[in-house]
Coordinates of C-alpha atoms in Angstrom, one line a residue:
Chain I
X1 CA -14.8 9.8 -4.0
X2 CA -12.3 7.5 -5.5
X3 CA -12.7 3.8 -4.6
X4 CA -11.4 0.4 -5.5
X5 CA -13.4 -2.9 -5.2
X6 CA -11.7 -6.2 -5.2
X7 CA -13.1 -9.7 -5.1
X8 CA -13.1 -11.2 -1.7
X9 CA -10.7 -13.9 -0.8
X10 CA -9.2 -16.2 0.0
X11 CA -8.7 -17.7 -3.4
X12 CA -7.3 -21.2 -3.2
X13 CA -5.8 -22.7 -6.4
X14 CA -3.7 -25.7 -7.3
X15 CA -0.3 -25.1 -8.8
X16 CA -0.5 -24.5 -12.5
X17 CA -4.1 -23.3 -12.4
X18 CA -5.3 -20.1 -14.1
X19 CA -5.7 -17.1 -11.8
X20 CA -8.1 -14.2 -12.1
X21 CA -8.5 -11.6 -9.4
X22 CA -11.2 -9.0 -10.2
X23 CA -10.7 -5.3 -9.6
X24 CA -13.1 -2.5 -10.5
X25 CA -12.7 1.2 -9.7
X26 CA -14.5 4.5 -9.4
X27 CA -12.6 7.7 -10.1
X28 CA -13.0 10.9 -12.0
X29 CA -10.8 11.5 -15.0
X30 CA -8.2 9.0 -16.0
X31 CA -6.4 7.4 -13.0
X32 CA -3.3 5.4 -13.0
X33 CA -3.9 1.8 -11.9
X34 CA -1.6 -0.5 -10.0
X35 CA -1.4 -4.0 -8.6
X36 CA 0.8 -4.4 -5.4
X37 CA 1.7 -7.8 -3.8
X38 CA 2.4 -8.4 -0.1
X39 CA 4.2 -11.6 0.9
X40 CA 3.8 -12.8 4.5
X41 CA 5.3 -10.5 7.1
X42 CA 6.5 -8.0 4.5
X43 CA 5.5 -4.6 3.1
X44 CA 4.0 -4.2 -0.3
X45 CA 5.8 -4.4 -3.6
X46 CA 4.7 -3.0 -7.0
X47 CA 3.7 -5.9 -9.3
X48 CA 2.5 -4.0 -12.3
X49 CA 0.9 -0.8 -13.4
X50 CA -1.0 0.9 -16.3
X51 CA -1.4 4.5 -16.9
X52 CA -4.0 4.9 -19.7
X53 CA -6.9 3.1 -21.3
X54 CA -6.1 -0.2 -23.0
X55 CA -2.6 -0.3 -21.5
X56 CA -1.5 -3.7 -20.4
X57 CA 0.8 -4.0 -17.4
X58 CA 2.8 -7.2 -17.0
X59 CA 5.4 -8.6 -14.7
X60 CA 6.5 -12.1 -13.5
X61 CA 3.8 -13.8 -15.7
X62 CA 1.0 -11.6 -14.3
X63 CA -1.0 -9.3 -16.5
X64 CA -3.7 -6.7 -16.2
X65 CA -5.4 -4.6 -18.8
X66 CA -6.8 -1.1 -18.1
X67 CA -10.4 -1.2 -19.3
X68 CA -12.0 2.2 -19.3
X69 CA -15.3 1.0 -20.6
X70 CA -15.8 -1.4 -17.7
X71 CA -13.7 0.5 -15.2
X72 CA -11.8 -2.7 -14.5
X73 CA -8.2 -3.8 -14.0
X74 CA -8.4 -7.6 -13.4
X75 CA -5.2 -9.4 -12.6
X76 CA -4.5 -12.7 -14.4
X77 CA -1.8 -15.3 -14.5
X78 CA -1.9 -18.4 -16.8
X79 CA -0.1 -20.8 -14.4
X80 CA 0.3 -20.0 -10.7
X81 CA 3.1 -21.4 -8.5
X82 CA 3.2 -22.0 -4.7
X83 CA 5.5 -19.0 -4.5
X84 CA 2.7 -16.7 -5.8
X85 CA 0.9 -17.2 -2.4
X86 CA 0.4 -13.7 -1.1
X87 CA -2.1 -10.9 -0.7
X88 CA -2.7 -8.8 -3.8
X89 CA -3.9 -5.2 -3.7
X90 CA -5.4 -3.2 -6.5
X91 CA -4.9 0.5 -6.3
X92 CA -5.4 3.7 -8.1
X93 CA -4.1 7.2 -8.2
X94 CA -6.5 9.7 -9.7
X95 CA -5.4 12.6 -11.8
X96 CA -4.5 15.7 -9.6
X97 CA -4.0 13.6 -6.5
X98 CA -0.4 12.7 -7.0
X99 CA 0.3 12.0 -3.4
X100 CA -2.7 9.8 -2.6
X101 CA -2.9 6.1 -3.5
X102 CA -6.3 4.5 -2.9
X103 CA -6.2 0.8 -2.2
X104 CA -8.7 -2.0 -2.4
X105 CA -9.1 -4.4 0.5
X106 CA -6.7 -7.0 -0.8
X107 CA -7.3 -10.6 -2.0
X108 CA -5.4 -13.4 -0.4
X109 CA -4.2 -16.1 -2.8
X110 CA -3.1 -19.5 -1.6
X111 CA -1.6 -21.9 -4.0
X112 CA -1.2 -25.6 -3.1
X113 CA 0.7 -28.5 -4.6
Chain Q
X1 CA 21.3 -1.6 -0.4
X2 CA 18.8 1.2 -0.7
X3 CA 15.5 0.8 1.0
X4 CA 13.1 1.7 3.8
X5 CA 13.6 0.5 7.3
X6 CA 10.9 0.3 9.9
X7 CA 11.4 -0.4 13.5
X8 CA 10.5 -2.1 15.7
X9 CA 8.9 -5.1 13.9
X10 CA 6.6 -5.6 16.9
X11 CA 5.4 -3.0 19.4
X12 CA 3.1 -3.2 22.4
X13 CA 1.3 -0.2 23.9
X14 CA -0.1 0.1 27.4
X15 CA -3.3 2.0 28.0
X16 CA -2.8 5.8 27.9
X17 CA 0.7 5.5 26.5
X18 CA 2.1 7.2 23.4
X19 CA 4.4 5.1 21.2
X20 CA 6.6 6.1 18.3
X21 CA 7.2 4.0 15.2
X22 CA 10.4 4.7 13.3
X23 CA 10.7 4.9 9.5
X24 CA 14.0 5.7 7.8
X25 CA 14.8 5.7 4.1
X26 CA 18.1 6.0 2.2
X27 CA 16.5 6.3 -1.3
X28 CA 16.8 10.0 -1.3
X29 CA 13.0 10.2 -1.8
X30 CA 11.3 13.5 -1.1
X31 CA 7.8 12.0 -0.3
X32 CA 7.0 9.7 2.6
X33 CA 3.8 8.2 3.8
X34 CA 2.2 6.2 6.7
X35 CA -0.5 3.7 6.1
X36 CA -2.5 1.6 8.5
X37 CA -3.5 -1.9 7.5
X38 CA -6.4 -3.7 9.2
X39 CA -7.8 -7.1 8.2
X40 CA -10.4 -6.8 5.5
X41 CA -10.0 -3.1 5.1
X42 CA -6.9 -2.7 2.9
X43 CA -4.6 0.2 3.5
X44 CA -5.7 3.6 4.7
X45 CA -3.5 6.7 4.6
X46 CA -2.7 8.3 7.9
X47 CA -0.2 11.1 7.1
X48 CA 2.1 12.0 4.2
X49 CA 4.9 14.4 3.6
X50 CA 6.2 15.7 0.3
X51 CA 9.1 17.8 1.7
X52 CA 11.1 18.3 4.9
X53 CA 9.2 20.3 7.6
X54 CA 5.9 19.8 5.9
X55 CA 3.2 17.1 6.1
X56 CA -0.5 16.7 5.5
X57 CA -3.3 14.6 7.1
X58 CA -4.5 11.6 5.3
X59 CA -7.9 9.9 5.7
X60 CA -7.5 8.7 9.3
X61 CA -5.1 11.2 11.0
X62 CA -7.0 11.5 14.3
X63 CA -5.0 10.1 17.2
X64 CA -1.7 10.2 15.3
X65 CA 1.1 12.7 14.9
X66 CA 4.2 12.9 12.7
X67 CA 7.3 15.0 12.1
X68 CA 9.6 15.5 9.2
X69 CA 12.7 17.2 10.5
X70 CA 15.0 15.2 8.1
X71 CA 14.5 14.0 4.6
X72 CA 15.3 10.4 5.5
X73 CA 13.1 10.1 8.6
X74 CA 9.4 10.2 9.1
X75 CA 8.4 8.9 12.6
X76 CA 4.8 8.3 13.5
X77 CA 3.5 8.7 17.1
X78 CA 0.4 6.8 18.1
X79 CA -1.1 8.9 20.9
X80 CA -3.4 7.8 23.7
X81 CA -6.2 9.5 21.8
X82 CA -6.1 6.7 19.3
X83 CA -8.6 4.3 20.8
X84 CA -8.1 1.4 18.5
X85 CA -4.4 1.4 17.6
X86 CA -3.9 -2.4 17.1
X87 CA -3.0 -2.7 13.4
X88 CA -0.1 -3.3 11.0
X89 CA 1.6 0.1 10.1
X90 CA 3.4 0.5 6.8
X91 CA 5.7 3.3 5.9
X92 CA 6.3 4.2 2.2
X93 CA 8.3 6.6 0.1
X94 CA 8.4 7.9 -3.4
X95 CA 10.2 10.4 -5.5
X96 CA 8.0 13.5 -5.3
X97 CA 5.3 12.4 -7.8
X98 CA 5.1 14.7 -10.7
X99 CA 3.1 12.1 -12.6
X100 CA 0.3 9.9 -11.3
X101 CA 2.1 6.8 -12.3
X102 CA 4.9 7.1 -9.7
X103 CA 5.2 4.0 -7.5
X104 CA 5.6 3.7 -3.8
X105 CA 8.4 1.8 -2.0
X106 CA 7.2 0.1 1.2
X107 CA 9.0 -0.9 4.4
X108 CA 8.3 -4.3 6.0
X109 CA 5.9 -2.9 8.6
X110 CA 5.4 -2.6 12.4
X111 CA 2.7 -4.6 14.1
X112 CA 1.3 -2.6 17.0
X113 CA -0.7 -4.3 19.7
X114 CA -2.4 -3.1 22.9
X115 CA -1.6 -4.8 26.2

């Protein structure tokens, strides 16, 4: 079945450091890929998405590129801020499963001054 | 402001008791979902509904029930049959996804704990 694997956290970085959170997936066909972010005590918000191979999603300085050859969708940011501290979820929706979003386990990011 | 409202924020359940979590949306979305979030396990789909008076089981429906009598409301009942109900419950909605790239809008969640 469809699955998403994320790197385990927590990830602790100093402000202005470079961030990478790895995400790989297993799915048939060509899924759409998403990154959601969850701030403390809140629900999830869509951060960015990509719908086909080589697409790059970007938002708020975060980027992720849909790599079909490596089945990956790694999240990156060049310079993190304390306000980026949150839990980040990688997710996919496979073709033909329009109602079902499959999530990874989430990666907690903590940014310190 | 349009959005999804979940209530209560915190809920406690006694042994053998059924409890109901509320989810209301004013986004005019057709589809609504319930997810359960456990530490280290990400989100798992409990039930979803694409249209009023219709719903389908997700991956972990046992011990839960839902109804969809109105477009804007999708309450979740955690029954006494759910032996491990302590978790963070998230409700979400979306325009009926005709394309796989449709995003979900989430509520702020309900933390359910067993007394």
